[in-house]
Amino acid sequence: MQQRHAPVLLEEVIRYLHPLPNQNFVDATYGGGGHATALLQATKPAGQIFTFDVDPGVAVHAKSLGNRVHHFTENFSHINKVLSDAAPTITIHGILFDLGYSSLQLADETLGLSFQTKQPLDMRLSRTGTMTAAVIVNTWQEAEIADALYQFGEERASRRIAAAIVRARKIKTITTTDELAAIVAKAAGKRSRRIHPATLTFQALRIAVNNELENLREGIVGAKEMLTLGGRIAVISFHSLEDRIVKQMFRDSEKYCHCAPESLQCRCDKTKVWKIITKKPVTPTSSELLQNPRSRSAKLRVLEKCI
């Protein structure tokens, strides 16, 4: 039975983006389509919704929503170029980034995003390219693996886990998620935390395979260039690395002086171009947490274009 996808912080996203009839929005991370469907409903009768997702598996669902939805099987890091080419005169009133994975993607046993069942060590959302989780764990140097686990997973036992991976692969190539999870769990040892010992390792590998953090930076920069006056960017993050990037980029945007660092004199008159709407991140209500435990780490931050 196919798992139902529950869009995270849906009411809050709609409240902060405040879509009105005939306005145009971008859902930069289509996933299961929950947010896009709500935006489509709110912008009737003529609002256009532009959706992105590097996963080709979601394209059919996105296109089934009707001719007001324009879907691109592209990474959102290319948002500016794609929209400039496809809809150069369109006015964009809001852009959403939901950085989580949909329940449908987590349940897809060909992707290798979950260690709950035996899956291939892949993790490529685009299904293209040669970089996979299997390549990392079976060919990278021990120090490179440890650095990736620490940098992208904030895994404190990164060196111990990397050493265990290298020892294991000398005996047999690591090919499945359950194999890797068992190796990591044994190396990490007992932990008091509620999450599985392999969670941070899998997070790190997924980020490395899909270049997620750099794509996030480029996506936000591109979104800022596409937004109209009064438009908003909403970002839902799910771990501290993502949230830290969003928080810092929003803070940098809100600075009054936007002159180049090498400028000897301010020429922008310190006009405020961007305003942070959410001084603190918005988190799920207790009701949503009961209905969708996967939302527990979600944080929503919103930035508005003032001029």
Short mmCIF file of C-alpha atoms in Angstrom, two decimals:
data_model
loop_
_atom_site.label_atom_id
_atom_site.label_comp_id
_atom_site.label_asym_id
_atom_site.label_seq_id
_atom_site.Cartn_x
_atom_site.Cartn_y
_atom_site.Cartn_z
CA MET A 1 0.00 0.00 0.00
CA GLN A 2 1.43 3.38 -1.02
CA GLN A 3 2.19 5.69 1.87
CA ARG A 4 0.28 8.95 2.02
CA HIS A 5 2.33 12.14 1.93
CA ALA A 6 1.50 14.79 4.52
CA PRO A 7 2.83 18.27 3.67
CA VAL A 8 4.64 19.78 6.64
CA LEU A 9 3.53 23.13 8.15
CA LEU A 10 0.91 23.51 5.41
CA GLU A 11 -1.32 25.99 7.25
CA GLU A 12 1.68 28.08 8.25
CA VAL A 13 3.10 28.12 4.72
CA ILE A 14 -0.21 29.34 3.29
CA ARG A 15 -0.55 31.95 6.04
CA TYR A 16 2.93 33.40 5.50
CA LEU A 17 2.98 33.23 1.69
CA HIS A 18 -0.60 34.57 1.66
CA PRO A 19 -1.51 33.50 -1.89
CA LEU A 20 -4.30 35.49 -3.53
CA PRO A 21 -6.41 34.77 -6.63
CA ASN A 22 -4.43 35.01 -9.89
CA GLN A 23 -1.03 35.33 -8.23
CA ASN A 24 1.90 33.16 -9.31
CA PHE A 25 4.05 30.98 -7.03
CA VAL A 26 6.97 28.59 -7.17
CA ASP A 27 7.12 25.31 -5.28
CA ALA A 28 10.83 24.61 -5.60
CA THR A 29 10.56 21.15 -4.02
CA TYR A 30 7.42 19.45 -5.33
CA GLY A 31 7.84 16.14 -3.49
CA GLY A 32 4.37 14.74 -2.83
CA GLY A 33 2.64 17.86 -4.16
CA GLY A 34 0.80 18.85 -0.99
CA HIS A 35 1.99 22.44 -0.84
CA ALA A 36 1.62 22.93 -4.61
CA THR A 37 -1.96 21.69 -4.51
CA ALA A 38 -2.84 24.15 -1.74
CA LEU A 39 -1.21 27.04 -3.64
CA LEU A 40 -3.10 26.02 -6.79
CA GLN A 41 -6.39 26.11 -4.91
CA ALA A 42 -5.68 29.50 -3.34
CA THR A 43 -4.67 31.18 -6.62
CA LYS A 44 -7.74 30.26 -8.67
CA PRO A 45 -8.84 30.97 -11.31
CA ALA A 46 -5.72 32.02 -13.23
CA GLY A 47 -2.70 31.86 -10.92
CA GLN A 48 0.26 29.90 -12.27
CA ILE A 49 2.26 27.45 -10.13
CA PHE A 50 5.82 26.60 -11.21
CA THR A 51 7.09 23.40 -9.63
CA PHE A 52 10.59 21.93 -9.46
CA ASP A 53 11.88 18.54 -8.40
CA VAL A 54 15.05 16.78 -9.45
CA ASP A 55 13.29 13.44 -8.89
CA PRO A 56 11.78 12.41 -12.28
CA GLY A 57 9.35 10.14 -10.47
CA VAL A 58 7.11 13.03 -9.40
CA ALA A 59 6.63 14.62 -12.84
CA VAL A 60 3.50 12.65 -13.77
CA HIS A 61 1.74 13.63 -10.55
CA ALA A 62 2.68 17.31 -10.96
CA LYS A 63 1.40 17.42 -14.53
CA SER A 64 -1.87 15.77 -13.48
CA LEU A 65 -2.82 18.90 -11.51
CA GLY A 66 -3.81 20.74 -14.68
CA ASN A 67 -2.56 23.39 -17.07
CA ARG A 68 -1.93 25.99 -14.36
CA VAL A 69 0.96 23.89 -13.09
CA HIS A 70 4.25 24.06 -14.97
CA HIS A 71 6.66 21.37 -13.81
CA PHE A 72 10.42 21.20 -14.33
CA THR A 73 12.51 18.13 -13.58
CA GLU A 74 15.37 20.37 -12.51
CA ASN A 75 17.30 21.10 -9.36
CA PHE A 76 16.07 24.28 -7.68
CA SER A 77 19.61 25.64 -7.79
CA HIS A 78 18.75 26.50 -11.44
CA ILE A 79 15.51 28.27 -10.55
CA ASN A 80 16.55 31.66 -11.91
CA LYS A 81 17.76 30.40 -15.29
CA VAL A 82 14.86 27.97 -15.81
CA LEU A 83 12.17 30.55 -15.06
CA SER A 84 13.94 33.30 -16.99
CA ASP A 85 13.94 31.07 -20.06
CA ALA A 86 10.48 29.49 -19.63
CA ALA A 87 8.49 32.47 -18.34
CA PRO A 88 10.56 35.66 -18.72
CA THR A 89 7.63 38.04 -18.19
CA ILE A 90 5.92 36.24 -15.30
CA THR A 91 5.57 37.94 -11.91
CA ILE A 92 6.47 35.66 -9.00
CA HIS A 93 4.72 36.47 -5.71
CA GLY A 94 6.19 33.74 -3.52
CA ILE A 95 8.63 30.84 -3.50
CA LEU A 96 8.63 27.80 -1.22
CA PHE A 97 11.51 25.46 -0.42
CA ASP A 98 10.54 22.37 1.59
CA LEU A 99 13.91 20.70 2.15
CA GLY A 100 12.49 17.46 3.51
CA TYR A 101 11.85 14.26 1.62
CA SER A 102 8.30 13.17 0.90
CA SER A 103 6.91 9.97 2.37
CA LEU A 104 6.69 8.64 -1.18
CA GLN A 105 10.42 9.16 -1.74
CA LEU A 106 11.34 7.61 1.61
CA ALA A 107 9.19 4.60 0.73
CA ASP A 108 10.77 4.20 -2.71
CA GLU A 109 13.03 1.18 -2.24
CA THR A 110 15.08 2.02 -5.33
CA LEU A 111 16.42 5.26 -3.83
CA GLY A 112 18.11 3.87 -0.72
CA LEU A 113 17.09 6.76 1.51
CA SER A 114 15.87 4.51 4.32
CA PHE A 115 17.68 1.87 6.36
CA GLN A 116 14.43 0.39 7.67
CA THR A 117 14.39 -2.10 4.78
CA LYS A 118 17.01 -3.61 2.48
CA GLN A 119 17.64 -1.11 -0.31
CA PRO A 120 20.48 -0.39 -2.75
CA LEU A 121 23.04 2.17 -1.56
CA ASP A 122 22.13 4.81 -4.12
CA MET A 123 20.50 8.02 -2.75
CA ARG A 124 20.53 9.86 -6.12
CA LEU A 125 17.24 11.72 -6.33
CA SER A 126 17.90 12.60 -9.96
CA ARG A 127 18.72 8.97 -10.87
CA THR A 128 21.56 10.42 -12.96
CA GLY A 129 25.29 10.85 -12.49
CA THR A 130 27.83 8.41 -11.12
CA MET A 131 28.09 9.60 -7.52
CA THR A 132 26.18 7.29 -5.19
CA ALA A 133 26.35 6.37 -1.52
CA ALA A 134 27.92 3.06 -2.56
CA VAL A 135 30.73 4.92 -4.34
CA ILE A 136 31.46 6.93 -1.21
CA VAL A 137 31.54 4.05 1.26
CA ASN A 138 33.42 1.67 -1.04
CA THR A 139 35.98 3.92 -2.75
CA TRP A 140 36.63 7.06 -0.71
CA GLN A 141 39.61 7.21 1.61
CA GLU A 142 38.88 6.68 5.30
CA ALA A 143 39.70 10.31 6.13
CA GLU A 144 37.39 11.56 3.36
CA ILE A 145 34.51 9.46 4.66
CA ALA A 146 35.11 10.66 8.22
CA ASP A 147 35.21 14.30 7.10
CA ALA A 148 31.94 13.91 5.17
CA LEU A 149 30.19 12.29 8.13
CA TYR A 150 31.35 15.06 10.44
CA GLN A 151 30.73 17.97 8.06
CA PHE A 152 27.37 16.88 6.67
CA GLY A 153 26.04 14.76 9.53
CA GLU A 154 27.68 16.40 12.54
CA GLU A 155 28.46 12.82 13.56
CA ARG A 156 30.77 12.86 16.59
CA ALA A 157 31.81 9.24 16.02
CA SER A 158 32.72 9.96 12.39
CA ARG A 159 36.28 8.61 12.55
CA ARG A 160 35.25 5.44 14.35
CA ILE A 161 32.43 4.84 11.84
CA ALA A 162 34.69 5.56 8.85
CA ALA A 163 37.26 3.07 10.13
CA ALA A 164 34.57 0.42 10.56
CA ILE A 165 33.31 1.02 7.01
CA VAL A 166 36.80 0.62 5.56
CA ARG A 167 37.39 -2.60 7.53
CA ALA A 168 34.06 -4.02 6.38
CA ARG A 169 34.56 -3.21 2.70
CA LYS A 170 37.90 -5.06 2.67
CA ILE A 171 35.95 -8.22 3.42
CA LYS A 172 32.94 -7.54 1.18
CA THR A 173 31.67 -4.64 -0.93
CA ILE A 174 28.92 -2.77 0.92
CA THR A 175 25.90 -2.69 -1.38
CA THR A 176 22.72 -2.27 0.69
CA THR A 177 21.34 0.13 3.27
CA ASP A 178 20.81 -2.52 5.92
CA GLU A 179 24.44 -3.67 5.63
CA LEU A 180 25.70 -0.14 6.12
CA ALA A 181 23.27 0.58 8.96
CA ALA A 182 24.48 -2.50 10.84
CA ILE A 183 28.13 -1.50 10.42
CA VAL A 184 27.44 2.04 11.63
CA ALA A 185 25.30 0.93 14.58
CA LYS A 186 28.01 -1.42 15.81
CA ALA A 187 30.73 1.22 15.44
CA ALA A 188 28.72 4.03 17.01
CA GLY A 189 27.80 1.99 20.08
CA LYS A 190 24.87 2.52 22.40
CA ARG A 191 23.32 5.97 22.47
CA SER A 192 20.67 7.52 24.63
CA ARG A 193 19.21 9.47 21.72
CA ARG A 194 15.91 8.36 20.25
CA ILE A 195 17.17 8.30 16.68
CA HIS A 196 18.81 5.27 15.09
CA PRO A 197 22.64 5.31 15.33
CA ALA A 198 22.88 5.37 11.50
CA THR A 199 20.62 8.40 11.03
CA LEU A 200 23.39 11.02 10.90
CA THR A 201 25.56 8.86 8.65
CA PHE A 202 22.72 8.44 6.16
CA GLN A 203 22.01 12.18 6.32
CA ALA A 204 25.64 12.95 5.54
CA LEU A 205 25.79 10.54 2.61
CA ARG A 206 22.54 11.87 1.15
CA ILE A 207 23.80 15.46 1.37
CA ALA A 208 27.12 14.54 -0.23
CA VAL A 209 25.53 12.54 -3.07
CA ASN A 210 23.01 15.27 -3.95
CA ASN A 211 25.20 18.32 -3.16
CA GLU A 212 22.31 19.59 -1.06
CA LEU A 213 23.90 22.44 0.90
CA GLU A 214 25.49 24.17 -2.07
CA ASN A 215 22.27 23.75 -4.05
CA LEU A 216 20.38 25.39 -1.17
CA ARG A 217 22.65 28.43 -1.23
CA GLU A 218 22.32 28.79 -5.00
CA GLY A 219 18.57 28.23 -4.85
CA ILE A 220 18.00 31.03 -2.34
CA VAL A 221 20.16 33.42 -4.34
CA GLY A 222 18.20 32.60 -7.50
CA ALA A 223 14.85 32.91 -5.72
CA LYS A 224 15.71 36.40 -4.49
CA GLU A 225 16.39 37.46 -8.06
CA MET A 226 13.00 36.20 -9.27
CA LEU A 227 10.75 37.65 -6.57
CA THR A 228 8.51 40.69 -7.07
CA LEU A 229 8.01 43.56 -4.62
CA GLY A 230 6.19 42.33 -1.52
CA GLY A 231 6.86 38.71 -2.43
CA ARG A 232 8.10 36.20 0.10
CA ILE A 233 10.52 33.28 0.25
CA ALA A 234 9.59 30.51 2.68
CA VAL A 235 12.06 27.78 3.58
CA ILE A 236 11.31 24.67 5.65
CA SER A 237 14.48 23.01 6.92
CA PHE A 238 14.87 19.76 8.84
CA HIS A 239 18.34 19.79 10.36
CA SER A 240 20.75 22.31 11.81
CA LEU A 241 23.04 22.51 8.78
CA GLU A 242 20.20 23.63 6.51
CA ASP A 243 18.66 25.94 9.09
CA ARG A 244 22.02 27.58 9.78
CA ILE A 245 22.47 28.40 6.09
CA VAL A 246 18.93 29.79 5.74
CA LYS A 247 19.22 31.83 8.93
CA GLN A 248 22.55 33.37 7.92
CA MET A 249 21.51 34.10 4.33
CA PHE A 250 18.31 35.77 5.52
CA ARG A 251 20.26 37.84 8.06
CA ASP A 252 22.77 38.90 5.42
CA SER A 253 19.90 39.88 3.12
CA GLU A 254 18.36 42.08 5.81
CA LYS A 255 21.49 44.20 6.25
CA TYR A 256 20.82 47.78 5.30
CA CYS A 257 23.94 48.42 3.24
CA HIS A 258 24.10 46.33 0.07
CA CYS A 259 27.17 47.94 -1.48
CA ALA A 260 30.09 45.74 -2.48
CA PRO A 261 32.51 45.05 0.40
CA GLU A 262 35.32 46.84 -1.46
CA SER A 263 33.29 50.07 -1.79
CA LEU A 264 34.86 52.99 0.04
CA GLN A 265 31.54 54.80 0.36
CA CYS A 266 27.95 53.65 0.75
CA ARG A 267 25.93 54.42 -2.38
CA CYS A 268 22.76 52.42 -1.66
CA ASP A 269 21.54 54.91 1.00
CA LYS A 270 21.15 51.91 3.30
CA THR A 271 17.67 51.25 1.98
CA LYS A 272 16.21 48.07 3.43
CA VAL A 273 15.58 45.67 0.54
CA TRP A 274 14.69 42.55 2.53
CA LYS A 275 12.84 41.95 5.79
CA ILE A 276 12.82 38.81 7.90
CA ILE A 277 9.18 38.01 8.72
CA THR A 278 9.85 35.17 11.16
CA LYS A 279 12.17 36.47 13.88
CA LYS A 280 12.13 32.96 15.32
CA PRO A 281 11.55 29.84 13.22
CA VAL A 282 7.99 28.56 13.05
CA THR A 283 7.66 24.95 14.22
CA PRO A 284 4.83 22.39 14.02
CA THR A 285 1.96 22.53 16.48
CA SER A 286 1.38 19.71 18.93
CA SER A 287 -1.57 18.63 16.80
CA GLU A 288 0.58 18.31 13.69
CA LEU A 289 3.25 16.42 15.62
CA LEU A 290 0.65 13.86 16.66
CA GLN A 291 -0.59 13.43 13.11
CA ASN A 292 2.83 13.53 11.44
CA PRO A 293 5.78 12.67 13.73
CA ARG A 294 8.19 13.23 10.81
CA SER A 295 7.50 16.96 11.11
CA ARG A 296 9.14 17.18 14.55
CA SER A 297 12.38 18.77 13.32
CA ALA A 298 10.81 21.15 10.78
CA LYS A 299 11.58 24.86 10.98
CA LEU A 300 10.02 27.52 8.76
CA ARG A 301 11.73 30.85 8.06
CA VAL A 302 10.28 33.58 5.82
CA LEU A 303 11.93 36.53 4.04
CA GLU A 304 10.05 39.39 2.29
CA LYS A 305 11.20 41.70 -0.50
CA CYS A 306 10.53 45.29 0.54
CA ILE A 307 11.59 47.28 -2.54
#
